[in-house]
């Protein structure tokens, strides 16, 4: 591959040259700066006082800029009097160009052979392929790779934004995160990238997917839930599945859990499916606090061994030097006019940004994007940045409250209610319903063009297109904004419930209510009959709308799931309408048992919901809890998995003579399913799989009194074989990746030197 090196910043190029020359010469080179008066756009490396290497990167001005600056540097280099002086540049050089450079240094300090241009760098890369592989940003962000991805015929159906990812790779600060994530993906076939908002999770995930596309893998971009991936999974095909924010985005805030009923089982099952398929890969991202909360409430996810697939990105893990490089790369590859760059450089203002406690790559992207700064005069640029770092949410809130019209707010609330992602026809229907409700409740006028007006207002500012007809929030901070909007004005919550076209929207509002205090629940109570009627209408539907690609389909929900969803709401709102709805749903659930049995996991959730109610009218359903318990036992006797039996055993009281019959029947359920449960040993792929199944067997032995010694022995044998293999693999990986990347802490002086290069490579 031939490189023009335009995908590298000057700092990136210096690091590449340092590694290439070290490999070529067999010496150790170290960075060296000349002092405050010279070499501000230079980087030096030396082994002793006799050798100096100067690296020059002129993407914008090319040869003319190189010659201009070398003339200015000639006297300084002469004063240093090195025994050998080497000039390395990314500019293509002819023999005549090299001779012209030699003539600039008339004291013969520079030889033609010590001038390395673009062609020479490519030659060194061919001689040292290990250096090329180490600098993955070099080849991953090359035009050749981009062209191969763009001309890959499997890209036709994906929603992956190639050009956007290409730009983000150029700004990426090379670290161990990418090779570590790639290692986990190759080892486990599944990687979970976790961390706080704006830390770089999506960028890293995009790079992993981009690299696989270059190799010809088929991408499957999951937008709404894991069922989409299950539907498109094909054994034998090289497929990479990509689910950004798979725990459900951030609509629950800091205290909620973004996971709906049965989703934990679907996630666990799909991870196991991909993990067992040699030609499948799965890349997931999630916010770390939501990931932890999801594990805390889901036994199924705890048993799935997700931690073994995880790499965590943290702002605190970025060193001072890495923060500086993030800002530097964003500014270098930005469309910022020079007058804004000069504001950053004056009085070392960039150091204030790098050291700021709220430093965040997402904010850096914002402050370096001229399209977002057109209304900010250059002399107010610093004030804008300081305000942005002080309280990023205020920037969004100001725009929401002062710059959006009613239709724009309705559209943003509708998209939020749909989980932040939606196919266009579904979003338009949700918008129309919610906008009509808000207009009626708040007394503003509607117009036929409201949809197109709102879309034009929000696109690429609050939302962005996905694929041909779908849309999603611009980034998770927009979802955080709507969280704040609803908490600040809880009447929005009532609007969203009354205007919902699907119960999943109501469920999201309710989860936000649980996380956001009493004000949202109060607003729902004040919504009165309208709120109750909307909940009744949406929950009574036998299916919920789900979106995939360019189509919408319905996923059936069980009667147990419908009751489990309504009981907590009824217990909190405590209205006659909600009490009546709970009774209707409970009768419908019992009627369904006559023909279709019980959904065990949903039934367990319904039983827990019944046991948690405290409102007197709902406690009258206590008899239902006993009937549901018996129905769960009967269903388990017909055959069940270990996780289903575990849930039933965990939720039921099996102590005392009054429960002897249930205990005996659950023993029978285990015996009926013993062979199938024992076969699950062969499905264990991770340490957590073995540990989880071991805990299940121990639970069955202690609570049911069954003999599981044979299963435990088989499980231990399987684990011993796995453990030995894992130990060998860990040793091999340690040898492969030890010392692959070395991160040195950059001093303020070296950061000043790096940012000084932004003053160079200008036309004048």
XYZ file of C-alpha atoms in Angstrom:
764
model
C 0.000 0.000 0.000
C 1.302 3.456 -0.925
C 0.498 6.221 1.544
C 0.299 9.992 1.110
C 0.258 10.341 4.957
C -2.494 12.965 4.846
C -4.458 10.862 7.336
C -1.787 11.592 9.970
C -1.306 14.718 12.034
C 2.258 16.099 12.372
C 2.522 14.433 15.790
C 1.355 11.087 14.348
C 3.911 11.386 11.564
C 6.698 12.081 14.046
C 5.866 8.961 16.037
C 5.819 6.896 12.835
C 9.165 8.274 11.669
C 10.688 7.661 15.080
C 9.692 3.977 14.969
C 10.774 3.552 11.329
C 14.226 5.030 11.869
C 14.725 3.083 15.081
C 13.904 -0.114 13.187
C 16.088 0.866 10.210
C 19.098 2.116 12.155
C 18.861 -0.180 15.172
C 19.145 2.685 17.646
C 16.926 4.362 20.231
C 15.774 7.848 19.279
C 14.263 10.262 21.757
C 12.303 13.452 21.299
C 14.236 16.688 21.630
C 13.191 20.324 21.326
C 15.519 23.194 20.535
C 14.208 25.813 22.919
C 11.785 28.709 22.972
C 13.265 30.528 19.973
C 13.778 27.733 17.483
C 12.184 24.649 16.066
C 8.651 25.521 17.034
C 7.332 23.484 14.138
C 10.079 20.870 14.471
C 10.469 17.651 16.313
C 13.940 16.343 16.937
C 15.236 12.938 17.873
C 18.829 12.201 18.841
C 21.088 9.475 20.147
C 23.950 11.803 20.944
C 24.871 15.401 20.254
C 25.862 14.541 16.679
C 22.574 13.335 15.138
C 19.428 15.393 14.647
C 16.293 14.335 12.773
C 13.727 16.916 11.703
C 10.202 15.766 10.744
C 8.080 18.098 8.609
C 4.465 17.455 7.594
C 3.041 19.821 4.969
C -0.417 18.628 3.966
C -1.766 22.040 2.955
C 1.199 23.930 1.442
C 3.320 21.000 0.197
C 6.774 21.612 -1.255
C 6.518 25.397 -1.251
C 5.729 25.467 2.473
C 8.536 23.013 3.178
C 11.132 25.042 1.310
C 9.948 28.283 2.903
C 10.303 26.959 6.447
C 13.593 25.140 5.834
C 15.089 28.460 4.731
C 13.983 29.958 8.040
C 15.465 27.027 9.973
C 18.818 26.797 8.170
C 20.605 29.251 10.436
C 19.317 27.573 13.596
C 20.465 24.144 12.416
C 23.852 25.553 11.467
C 24.248 26.934 14.967
C 23.565 23.488 16.436
C 26.419 22.133 14.279
C 25.295 18.479 14.179
C 27.571 15.848 12.710
C 24.578 14.477 10.825
C 21.298 16.175 9.990
C 18.311 14.263 8.555
C 15.165 15.817 7.094
C 12.063 13.626 6.864
C 8.896 14.892 5.200
C 5.600 13.515 3.929
C 5.906 15.737 0.835
C 6.694 13.866 -2.425
C 10.248 14.783 -3.512
C 11.994 14.446 -6.848
C 15.825 14.313 -7.132
C 15.705 17.973 -8.115
C 13.614 18.823 -5.039
C 16.142 17.112 -2.791
C 19.008 18.983 -4.428
C 17.158 22.271 -3.844
C 16.872 21.415 -0.152
C 20.586 20.596 0.062
C 21.419 23.983 -1.424
C 19.475 25.708 1.360
C 22.056 24.339 3.843
C 25.247 25.650 2.256
C 27.549 24.468 5.035
C 27.126 20.889 3.813
C 25.460 19.727 7.003
C 22.787 17.989 4.902
C 23.430 15.204 2.385
C 20.991 14.176 -0.360
C 20.845 10.668 1.108
C 19.645 12.156 4.410
C 16.552 13.719 2.857
C 13.616 11.324 3.058
C 10.397 12.147 1.227
C 7.046 10.430 0.781
C 8.485 7.704 -1.479
C 11.289 6.952 0.993
C 8.827 6.609 3.879
C 6.779 4.121 1.868
C 9.965 2.179 1.136
C 10.807 2.028 4.860
C 7.287 0.803 5.615
C 7.750 -2.037 3.118
C 11.039 -2.918 4.804
C 9.487 -2.864 8.283
C 5.907 -4.205 8.073
C 5.737 -4.612 11.861
C 5.943 -0.814 12.202
C 3.132 -0.440 9.676
C 0.951 -2.853 11.643
C 1.739 -1.115 14.923
C 0.583 2.216 13.501
C -2.886 0.902 12.679
C -4.214 4.424 12.225
C -1.904 4.820 9.209
C -3.450 2.028 7.147
C -6.941 2.019 8.658
C -7.465 5.672 7.668
C -5.857 5.391 4.230
C -7.760 6.274 1.063
C -7.101 2.780 -0.294
C -8.939 1.184 2.646
C -11.731 3.740 2.347
C -12.165 2.961 -1.353
C -12.295 -0.784 -0.699
C -14.964 -0.305 1.965
C -17.021 2.049 -0.187
C -16.931 -0.398 -3.107
C -17.782 -3.398 -0.949
C -21.140 -4.632 -2.271
C -22.273 -5.707 1.213
C -22.334 -2.031 2.187
C -25.510 -1.410 0.184
C -27.866 -2.449 2.984
C -25.975 -1.176 6.007
C -26.538 2.059 7.880
C -22.867 2.426 8.734
C -21.623 5.921 7.874
C -18.317 5.283 6.145
C -17.153 8.827 5.466
C -17.919 9.892 9.027
C -15.915 6.995 10.450
C -13.040 7.725 8.079
C -12.872 11.265 9.447
C -13.029 10.062 13.049
C -10.134 7.619 12.525
C -7.903 10.487 11.387
C -8.636 12.290 14.661
C -8.176 9.143 16.741
C -5.330 9.141 19.258
C -3.517 5.873 18.906
C -3.406 3.885 22.130
C -3.756 0.312 23.337
C -7.581 0.482 23.316
C -7.967 -0.575 19.682
C -5.576 -3.577 19.707
C -6.976 -4.660 23.096
C -10.554 -4.538 21.812
C -9.498 -6.338 18.627
C -7.822 -8.993 20.770
C -10.988 -9.577 22.797
C -13.063 -9.710 19.620
C -10.754 -12.260 18.047
C -10.608 -14.330 21.218
C -14.254 -14.314 22.290
C -15.960 -13.143 19.049
C -17.749 -10.617 21.265
C -16.487 -7.315 22.669
C -18.371 -4.873 24.908
C -17.000 -1.330 24.917
C -18.110 0.406 28.077
C -17.542 3.817 29.605
C -19.066 7.170 30.399
C -20.777 9.471 27.899
C -18.532 10.994 25.274
C -15.458 8.987 26.220
C -14.977 7.470 22.755
C -16.950 4.195 22.855
C -18.691 4.673 19.525
C -15.477 5.792 17.816
C -13.670 2.636 18.912
C -16.625 0.453 17.895
C -16.738 2.149 14.500
C -13.049 1.426 13.967
C -13.546 -2.266 14.734
C -16.445 -2.533 12.317
C -14.600 -0.514 9.672
C -11.580 -2.829 9.861
C -13.797 -5.889 9.333
C -15.580 -4.271 6.402
C -12.204 -3.746 4.749
C -11.658 -7.491 5.011
C -14.971 -8.235 3.314
C -17.150 -9.050 6.329
C -20.885 -8.436 6.046
C -22.070 -5.747 8.490
C -25.314 -6.003 10.454
C -26.030 -2.715 12.212
C -28.601 -3.270 14.971
C -30.643 -0.177 15.713
C -33.384 -1.119 18.174
C -32.973 -4.475 19.898
C -31.029 -7.700 19.745
C -33.877 -9.507 17.959
C -32.760 -7.732 14.781
C -29.408 -9.502 14.938
C -31.052 -12.857 15.621
C -33.250 -12.473 12.562
C -30.303 -11.800 10.235
C -27.824 -14.278 11.728
C -26.686 -16.797 9.099
C -24.327 -19.617 9.942
C -21.305 -19.929 7.708
C -21.321 -16.284 6.556
C -18.712 -13.830 7.795
C -20.922 -11.371 9.648
C -20.047 -8.649 12.138
C -22.937 -7.382 14.245
C -22.791 -3.854 15.625
C -25.116 -2.530 18.358
C -24.315 0.939 19.654
C -25.622 1.609 23.191
C -27.090 -1.891 23.459
C -28.317 -1.493 27.050
C -30.935 0.961 25.847
C -29.217 4.377 25.522
C -29.554 6.712 28.504
C -33.246 7.382 28.833
C -33.268 6.208 32.429
C -30.673 8.622 33.769
C -28.210 7.683 36.472
C -30.499 5.691 38.740
C -32.483 3.532 36.346
C -31.811 0.407 34.334
C -32.225 0.551 30.586
C -33.429 -2.972 29.971
C -36.911 -4.219 29.264
C -38.318 -7.549 30.338
C -36.972 -10.544 28.437
C -34.282 -8.404 26.784
C -31.692 -9.771 29.201
C -32.429 -13.305 28.017
C -32.310 -12.240 24.361
C -28.954 -10.490 24.902
C -27.495 -13.463 26.755
C -28.715 -15.950 24.149
C -27.405 -13.918 21.213
C -23.994 -13.474 22.805
C -23.788 -17.237 23.254
C -24.919 -17.752 19.652
C -22.209 -15.470 18.260
C -19.597 -16.861 20.635
C -20.169 -20.349 19.230
C -20.010 -19.255 15.577
C -16.481 -19.051 14.057
C -17.565 -16.617 11.336
C -19.519 -14.210 13.528
C -18.400 -11.171 15.518
C -20.401 -8.890 17.831
C -19.422 -5.340 18.841
C -21.502 -3.727 21.603
C -21.235 -0.385 23.375
C -22.855 0.709 26.621
C -22.570 3.315 29.316
C -20.763 1.835 32.268
C -23.255 2.919 34.942
C -26.162 1.430 32.959
C -24.156 -1.757 32.408
C -23.589 -2.095 36.157
C -27.224 -1.383 36.978
C -28.420 -3.922 34.425
C -26.213 -6.609 35.959
C -27.413 -5.710 39.448
C -31.055 -6.437 38.584
C -30.648 -9.293 36.112
C -29.417 -12.630 37.323
C -29.427 -13.781 33.728
C -26.944 -11.107 32.649
C -24.731 -11.745 35.671
C -24.534 -15.374 34.643
C -23.771 -14.505 31.016
C -20.146 -13.589 31.751
C -20.350 -10.196 30.073
C -17.431 -8.785 32.073
C -15.012 -11.127 30.326
C -15.873 -9.487 26.991
C -15.606 -5.922 28.252
C -13.121 -3.134 27.721
C -13.779 0.018 29.762
C -12.855 3.478 28.509
C -12.567 6.205 31.142
C -11.776 9.886 30.875
C -9.503 9.434 33.872
C -7.451 6.907 31.919
C -6.429 9.556 29.398
C -3.037 10.953 30.307
C -2.246 14.630 29.993
C -0.434 13.895 26.745
C -3.324 11.897 25.299
C -5.797 14.661 26.129
C -3.532 17.117 24.379
C -3.294 14.865 21.323
C -7.096 14.487 21.204
C -7.547 18.262 21.117
C -4.635 18.696 18.722
C -5.894 16.088 16.231
C -9.434 17.486 16.277
C -8.161 21.004 15.595
C -5.610 19.902 12.982
C -8.180 17.949 10.952
C -10.990 20.467 11.524
C -12.431 23.128 9.245
C -11.694 25.847 11.802
C -10.487 29.083 10.192
C -7.038 30.213 11.272
C -8.483 33.047 13.364
C -10.144 30.482 15.676
C -6.973 28.389 15.823
C -5.051 31.474 16.846
C -7.502 32.027 19.724
C -6.676 28.525 20.959
C -2.944 29.114 20.628
C -2.805 32.578 22.197
C -1.519 32.479 25.785
C -1.573 28.663 25.613
C -5.358 28.625 26.005
C -5.390 25.000 24.770
C -3.720 24.007 28.058
C -6.763 25.298 29.949
C -8.954 22.986 27.843
C -6.669 19.972 28.242
C -6.497 20.402 32.035
C -10.214 21.071 32.505
C -11.927 18.504 34.816
C -14.819 18.165 32.339
C -12.562 17.450 29.380
C -14.463 15.080 27.119
C -13.784 13.955 23.516
C -17.382 14.737 22.548
C -17.030 18.325 23.743
C -13.722 18.581 21.897
C -15.501 17.517 18.709
C -18.107 20.198 19.325
C -15.696 23.069 19.962
C -13.579 22.155 16.920
C -16.476 22.011 14.444
C -16.880 25.270 12.553
C -20.417 24.343 11.443
C -21.402 24.623 15.114
C -19.446 27.836 15.676
C -20.561 30.028 12.792
C -22.652 32.178 15.112
C -19.770 32.577 17.609
C -17.460 35.509 16.748
C -13.741 34.684 17.057
C -13.325 37.155 19.930
C -16.014 35.225 21.883
C -14.637 31.780 21.059
C -12.808 31.385 24.369
C -15.892 32.411 26.358
C -17.962 29.927 24.378
C -15.493 27.126 25.177
C -15.353 27.995 28.877
C -19.167 27.970 29.106
C -19.334 24.688 27.205
C -16.863 23.030 29.567
C -18.535 24.512 32.623
C -21.964 23.072 31.849
C -22.352 21.204 28.539
C -26.063 20.567 29.118
C -26.774 24.292 29.133
C -25.766 24.528 25.484
C -28.405 21.921 24.561
C -31.036 23.319 26.926
C -30.685 26.829 25.568
C -31.200 25.544 22.032
C -34.198 23.429 23.081
C -35.965 26.197 24.968
C -35.043 29.203 22.828
C -34.345 27.902 19.334
C -36.844 25.081 18.672
C -40.491 25.617 17.817
C -43.337 23.471 19.199
C -43.159 21.037 16.301
C -39.428 20.572 16.802
C -39.929 19.833 20.488
C -42.717 17.359 19.679
C -40.460 15.547 17.222
C -37.572 15.345 19.684
C -39.887 14.050 22.432
C -41.359 11.501 20.018
C -37.922 10.211 19.010
C -36.908 10.041 22.665
C -40.011 7.982 23.446
C -39.059 5.550 20.683
C -35.690 4.946 22.314
C -33.745 7.568 20.393
C -33.856 5.553 17.147
C -36.734 4.960 14.767
C -37.635 4.184 11.184
C -39.062 7.235 9.457
C -42.674 6.111 9.012
C -42.902 5.040 12.649
C -41.338 8.297 13.829
C -43.754 10.312 11.705
C -46.750 8.459 13.157
C -45.445 8.925 16.703
C -44.808 12.611 16.031
C -48.288 13.183 14.588
C -50.005 11.603 17.591
C -47.851 13.336 20.210
C -47.940 16.701 18.433
C -51.743 16.600 18.301
C -51.919 15.790 22.023
C -49.498 18.586 22.939
C -51.351 21.108 20.753
C -54.650 20.222 22.432
C -53.245 20.243 25.973
C -51.131 23.385 25.643
C -53.160 25.401 23.160
C -50.815 25.979 20.252
C -51.722 25.754 16.564
C -50.741 22.962 14.216
C -49.945 23.275 10.539
C -49.789 20.667 7.756
C -46.095 21.357 7.241
C -45.160 20.799 10.914
C -43.470 17.456 10.216
C -41.201 18.793 7.481
C -40.506 21.983 9.437
C -39.542 20.046 12.567
C -37.369 17.628 10.613
C -35.521 20.456 8.879
C -34.965 22.141 12.240
C -33.594 19.090 14.035
C -31.651 17.241 11.348
C -27.889 17.268 11.987
C -28.464 19.509 15.002
C -30.339 17.207 17.391
C -30.957 14.157 15.200
C -29.254 12.544 12.245
C -30.347 10.206 9.438
C -29.575 6.513 9.650
C -29.665 4.580 6.396
C -32.226 5.641 3.819
C -35.289 6.337 5.964
C -34.408 6.014 9.651
C -33.348 8.600 12.225
C -31.619 8.700 15.602
C -30.485 11.274 18.149
C -27.244 12.999 17.217
C -25.490 11.481 20.236
C -26.442 10.295 23.747
C -26.086 13.804 25.182
C -29.280 14.704 23.311
C -31.044 11.957 25.231
C -29.600 13.380 28.437
C -31.065 16.718 27.410
C -34.570 15.263 27.056
C -34.153 13.540 30.424
C -33.494 16.977 31.906
C -36.383 18.537 29.965
C -38.891 15.996 31.272
C -37.641 16.301 34.848
C -37.720 20.097 34.612
C -41.264 20.150 33.114
C -42.931 16.821 34.055
C -46.077 17.747 32.110
C -44.067 16.465 29.138
C -44.261 12.988 30.664
C -48.073 13.076 30.647
C -48.022 14.318 27.055
C -45.791 11.433 26.002
C -47.989 8.820 27.695
C -51.234 10.182 26.274
C -49.658 10.614 22.841
C -47.961 7.198 22.743
C -48.700 4.862 19.851
C -47.043 1.887 21.525
C -46.665 0.734 25.131
C -42.858 0.719 24.892
C -43.053 4.542 24.865
C -45.093 4.507 28.077
C -42.664 2.058 29.603
C -39.760 4.440 28.948
C -41.606 7.329 30.580
C -42.426 5.147 33.557
C -38.834 4.055 34.029
C -37.808 7.703 33.908
C -40.465 8.396 36.544
C -38.918 5.807 38.852
C -35.508 7.394 38.379
C -36.623 11.018 38.483
C -38.541 11.443 41.726
C -42.181 12.133 42.485
C -42.799 15.043 40.099
C -43.258 12.879 37.007
C -45.612 10.495 38.807
C -47.573 13.504 40.062
C -47.922 14.781 36.496
C -49.212 11.377 35.395
C -51.765 11.354 38.223
C -52.883 14.829 37.231
C -53.313 13.543 33.684
C -56.267 11.612 35.091
C -58.512 9.600 32.809
C -56.510 10.494 29.678
C -53.359 8.892 31.075
C -55.223 5.806 32.310
C -57.014 5.379 28.974
C -53.748 5.605 27.044
C -52.077 3.031 29.274
C -55.071 0.687 28.955
C -55.222 1.011 25.199
C -51.494 0.486 24.597
C -50.885 -2.309 27.117
C -53.918 -4.275 25.952
C -52.441 -4.686 22.484
C -51.176 -8.207 21.955
C -47.971 -6.965 20.354
C -45.601 -4.057 20.403
C -44.184 -2.273 17.388
C -40.550 -3.011 16.573
C -38.522 -1.448 13.769
C -35.856 -3.056 11.623
C -34.240 -1.718 8.445
C -37.056 -0.129 6.405
C -39.951 -2.102 7.858
C -41.974 -2.228 11.053
C -43.150 -5.456 12.618
C -45.047 -6.476 15.727
C -43.573 -8.603 18.501
C -46.101 -10.478 20.588
C -46.066 -9.923 24.350
C -47.369 -12.381 26.910
C -50.324 -11.696 29.238
C -47.884 -12.106 32.135
C -45.651 -9.356 30.741
C -48.623 -7.008 30.327
C -49.710 -7.494 33.940
C -46.135 -7.136 35.211
C -45.851 -3.819 33.348
C -49.093 -2.330 34.687
C -48.985 -3.377 38.344
C -46.144 -1.033 39.431
C -47.777 1.876 37.590
C -51.153 1.186 39.196
C -49.548 0.850 42.627
C -47.841 4.253 42.213
C -50.662 6.226 40.564
C -53.415 4.720 42.726
C -56.406 5.677 40.601
C -59.623 3.727 40.152
C -58.975 3.427 36.415
C -55.579 1.798 36.998
C -57.027 -0.579 39.586
C -59.726 -1.647 37.139
C -57.102 -2.183 34.422
C -55.019 -4.406 36.691
C -58.083 -6.574 37.370
C -58.897 -6.857 33.667
C -55.334 -7.884 32.816
C -55.178 -10.423 35.633
C -58.355 -12.128 34.392
C -57.063 -12.148 30.837
C -53.836 -13.748 32.010
C -55.609 -16.558 33.826
C -57.855 -17.186 30.848
C -54.811 -17.531 28.588
C -53.443 -20.377 30.711
C -56.248 -22.623 29.486
C -54.839 -22.630 25.967
C -51.222 -21.439 25.941
C -49.732 -22.065 29.371
C -47.472 -19.639 31.224
C -44.417 -17.776 30.006
C -42.159 -18.718 32.927
C -39.816 -15.730 33.017
C -42.589 -13.199 32.405
C -44.723 -15.023 34.961
C -41.960 -14.703 37.553
C -41.837 -10.938 36.869
C -45.605 -10.716 37.279
C -45.424 -12.649 40.550
C -42.747 -10.311 41.886
C -44.869 -7.337 40.868
C -47.878 -8.810 42.687
C -45.840 -9.366 45.825
C -44.500 -5.796 45.722
C -47.840 -3.944 45.622
C -48.847 -2.007 48.737
C -52.021 -0.226 47.628
C -55.025 -1.857 49.281
C -57.209 -2.325 46.174
C -54.344 -4.201 44.515
C -53.549 -6.337 47.531
C -56.948 -7.908 46.950
C -55.266 -9.693 44.032
C -53.230 -11.674 46.558
C -55.125 -14.834 45.649
C -53.860 -14.408 42.109
C -50.298 -14.690 43.360
C -50.960 -18.171 44.678
C -52.679 -19.251 41.451
C -49.787 -17.838 39.400
C -47.311 -19.700 41.597
C -49.072 -22.979 40.920
C -49.247 -22.226 37.199
C -45.475 -21.610 37.143
C -44.847 -24.916 38.901
C -47.066 -26.774 36.435
C -45.309 -25.140 33.473
C -41.897 -26.041 34.879
C -43.011 -29.673 35.214
C -43.630 -29.795 31.479
C -39.942 -29.048 30.862
C -37.694 -26.028 31.419
C -34.174 -24.683 31.175
C -31.902 -24.205 34.163
C -32.436 -20.428 34.170
C -36.234 -20.840 34.126
C -36.181 -23.344 36.985
C -33.796 -21.085 38.891
C -36.192 -18.138 38.534
C -39.134 -20.194 39.767
C -37.196 -21.629 42.704
C -35.908 -18.159 43.608
C -39.320 -16.494 43.645
C -41.358 -19.163 45.462
C -41.491 -19.861 49.187
C -40.736 -23.584 49.475
C -40.285 -23.806 53.261
C -42.713 -25.409 55.661
C -45.364 -28.125 55.349
C -47.780 -25.834 53.497
C -45.379 -25.716 50.561
C -44.445 -29.391 50.527
C -46.523 -30.082 47.410
C -44.814 -27.283 45.442
C -41.417 -28.522 46.560
C -42.203 -32.079 45.491
C -43.496 -30.959 42.104
C -40.428 -28.799 41.468
C -38.247 -31.806 42.260
C -40.199 -33.579 39.583
C -39.659 -30.633 37.245
C -35.910 -30.950 37.721
C -35.982 -34.691 37.085
C -38.061 -34.211 33.946
C -35.528 -31.669 32.657
C -32.365 -33.209 34.144
C -31.022 -34.416 30.814
C -31.639 -31.096 29.051
C -30.183 -29.091 31.951
C -27.133 -31.353 32.083
C -26.597 -30.809 28.369
C -26.103 -27.103 29.087
C -22.628 -27.973 30.395
C -21.519 -28.404 26.815
C -22.655 -24.854 26.022
C -20.348 -23.211 28.584
C -17.807 -21.015 26.821
C -16.663 -18.626 29.539
C -15.745 -18.857 33.208
C -18.990 -17.118 34.133
C -20.934 -19.806 32.239
C -19.388 -22.507 34.407
C -19.814 -20.482 37.578
C -23.451 -19.673 36.820
C -24.378 -23.283 36.089
C -22.540 -24.394 39.218
C -24.581 -21.935 41.297
C -27.771 -23.215 39.668
C -26.905 -26.818 40.574
C -26.082 -25.777 44.134
C -29.402 -23.936 44.352
C -31.324 -26.975 43.117
C -29.494 -29.227 45.571
C -30.079 -26.966 48.573
C -33.648 -25.843 47.832
C -35.059 -28.917 46.103
C -32.948 -31.585 47.772
C -32.028 -33.236 44.468
C -28.783 -35.101 43.823
C -26.640 -33.182 41.353
C -23.320 -34.876 42.107
C -23.052 -36.387 38.631
C -23.723 -33.043 36.954
C -21.280 -31.261 39.261
C -18.569 -33.798 38.454
C -19.110 -33.371 34.703
C -19.129 -29.617 35.125
C -15.827 -29.696 37.043
C -14.193 -31.865 34.382
C -15.341 -29.504 31.641
C -14.110 -26.499 33.614
C -10.684 -28.045 34.248
C -10.236 -28.614 30.521
C -11.353 -25.041 29.811
C -9.122 -23.582 32.549
C -6.009 -25.266 31.203
C -6.691 -24.000 27.719
C -7.369 -20.471 28.978
C -4.099 -20.410 30.916
C -2.116 -21.342 27.817
C -3.964 -18.790 25.737
C -3.402 -16.042 28.329
C 0.349 -16.729 28.296
C 0.423 -16.563 24.506
C -1.502 -13.308 24.437
C 0.796 -11.793 27.040
C 3.799 -12.624 24.869
C 2.120 -11.157 21.783
C 1.016 -7.882 23.318
C 3.623 -7.159 25.993
C 5.200 -3.796 25.439
C 3.341 -3.357 22.139
C 2.448 0.209 22.989
C 4.338 2.488 25.353
C 2.667 5.639 26.613
C 4.868 8.395 28.000
C 3.518 11.330 29.931
C 3.948 14.500 27.941
C 5.232 17.607 29.633
C 3.650 21.003 29.079
C 6.730 21.963 27.123
C 6.284 19.136 24.626
C 2.563 19.906 24.335
C 3.393 23.543 23.577
C 5.812 22.344 20.937
C 3.152 20.086 19.397
C 0.501 22.824 19.262
C 3.070 25.207 17.846
C 2.975 23.202 14.621
C -0.583 24.498 14.085
C 0.989 27.847 13.224
C 2.878 26.265 10.353
C 1.696 24.788 7.042
C -0.313 27.921 6.226
C -0.455 29.580 2.843
C 0.809 32.841 4.298
